[in-house]
C-alpha positions as a Python dict, from the first residue, in 0.01 Angstrom:
ca = {
    (1, 'M'): (0, 0, 0),
    (2, 'H'): (-273, 65, 246),
    (3, 'W'): (-409, -286, 225),
    (4, 'L'): (-62, -413, 295),
    (5, 'L'): (-47, -191, 614),
    (6, 'L'): (-392, -332, 710),
    (7, 'F'): (-285, -693, 676),
    (8, 'I'): (35, -624, 882),
    (9, 'A'): (-179, -449, 1141),
    (10, 'I'): (-403, -751, 1166),
    (11, 'L'): (-100, -988, 1194),
    (12, 'C'): (35, -776, 1493),
    (13, 'E'): (-310, -767, 1653),
    (14, 'T'): (-341, -1138, 1623),
    (15, 'L'): (-3, -1198, 1775),
    (16, 'A'): (-83, -957, 2038),
    (17, 'S'): (-413, -1149, 2122),
    (18, 'A'): (-211, -1469, 2140),
    (19, 'A'): (25, -1296, 2376),
    (20, 'V'): (-265, -1216, 2605),
    (21, 'K'): (-320, -1590, 2657),
    (22, 'L'): (63, -1644, 2701),
    (23, 'S'): (85, -1363, 2964),
    (24, 'E'): (-136, -1555, 3208),
    (25, 'G'): (-306, -1252, 3349),
    (26, 'F'): (-16, -1014, 3292),
    (27, 'T'): (203, -1238, 3526),
    (28, 'R'): (459, -1323, 3253),
    (29, 'P'): (667, -1008, 3152),
    (30, 'V'): (789, -1097, 2811),
    (31, 'P'): (432, -1188, 2665),
    (32, 'T'): (288, -887, 2858),
    (33, 'V'): (542, -642, 2701),
    (34, 'G'): (486, -822, 2371),
    (35, 'L'): (97, -774, 2375),
    (36, 'F'): (128, -399, 2455),
    (37, 'I'): (381, -354, 2158),
    (38, 'G'): (173, -561, 1931),
    (39, 'Y'): (-154, -383, 2001),
    (40, 'G'): (42, -50, 1972),
    (41, 'V'): (183, -127, 1637),
    (42, 'S'): (-133, -272, 1514),
    (43, 'L'): (-341, 43, 1596),
    (44, 'Y'): (-84, 261, 1452),
    (45, 'L'): (-73, 79, 1113),
    (46, 'F'): (-454, 67, 1125),
    (47, 'S'): (-473, 433, 1157),
    (48, 'L'): (-239, 483, 848),
    (49, 'A'): (-451, 216, 646),
    (50, 'I'): (-773, 408, 714),
    (51, 'K'): (-638, 716, 552),
    (52, 'T'): (-736, 553, 223),
    (53, 'I'): (-963, 244, 324),
    (54, 'P'): (-1298, 345, 457),
    (55, 'V'): (-1299, 286, 825),
    (56, 'G'): (-1602, 65, 831),
    (57, 'I'): (-1468, -158, 553),
    (58, 'A'): (-1111, -165, 721),
    (59, 'Y'): (-1264, -245, 1051),
    (60, 'A'): (-1478, -525, 910),
    (61, 'V'): (-1168, -682, 730),
    (62, 'W'): (-965, -633, 1036),
    (63, 'S'): (-1225, -802, 1256),
    (64, 'G'): (-1295, -1098, 1037),
    (65, 'V'): (-944, -1176, 931),
    (66, 'G'): (-823, -1150, 1307),
    (67, 'V'): (-1098, -1383, 1420),
    (68, 'A'): (-1002, -1634, 1177),
    (69, 'L'): (-625, -1607, 1235),
    (70, 'I'): (-660, -1624, 1612),
    (71, 'V'): (-892, -1921, 1596),
    (72, 'A'): (-628, -2091, 1377),
    (73, 'L'): (-355, -1998, 1623),
    (74, 'G'): (-571, -2126, 1919),
    (75, 'W'): (-629, -2451, 1737),
    (76, 'Y'): (-272, -2497, 1638),
    (77, 'F'): (-79, -2380, 1938),
    (78, 'F'): (-318, -2398, 2229),
    (79, 'G'): (-514, -2712, 2140),
    (80, 'Q'): (-846, -2539, 2095),
    (81, 'K'): (-1117, -2764, 1971),
    (82, 'L'): (-1326, -2649, 1674),
    (83, 'D'): (-1656, -2809, 1615),
    (84, 'L'): (-1876, -2792, 1301),
    (85, 'A'): (-2059, -2483, 1421),
    (86, 'A'): (-1734, -2300, 1484),
    (87, 'L'): (-1603, -2404, 1135),
    (88, 'V'): (-1929, -2295, 958),
    (89, 'G'): (-1913, -1961, 1146),
    (90, 'L'): (-1570, -1900, 1040),
    (91, 'A'): (-1660, -1988, 682),
    (92, 'F'): (-1926, -1719, 706),
    (93, 'I'): (-1679, -1464, 831),
    (94, 'I'): (-1434, -1539, 552),
    (95, 'A'): (-1713, -1543, 291),
    (96, 'G'): (-1818, -1195, 406),
    (97, 'I'): (-1465, -1060, 394),
    (98, 'L'): (-1445, -1203, 42),
    (99, 'I'): (-1766, -1049, -60),
    (100, 'I'): (-1660, -700, 61),
    (101, 'H'): (-1325, -719, -100),
    (102, 'L'): (-1439, -868, -433),
    (103, 'F'): (-1761, -686, -501),
    (104, 'S'): (-1814, -374, -270),
    (105, 'K'): (-1804, -43, -438),
    (106, 'S'): (-1711, 114, -104),
    (107, 'I'): (-1342, 16, -112),
    (108, 'S'): (-1078, 211, -282),
}
């Protein structure tokens, strides 16, 4: 259950990060409100997830998955270009998350 909470927290944080772009410097009210709600819900769910998941592991997964998702959103919705170095870097991030999740004895 705590991993599900963490995943939902990551989704909320990713959508909130996309809303930062859409807010255009907090000049557009709807995305601005959305980003505050998204970050608030994300932090709340993260706080619930770390009751069971070690905070360092949870934050590593949150950061890595969040980066990969926001890059995907940036590419798909905002036309962000991804060169080979960006793709290799993302592959390393994803590999790190998989190594932690599959092999670490630190997670519950």
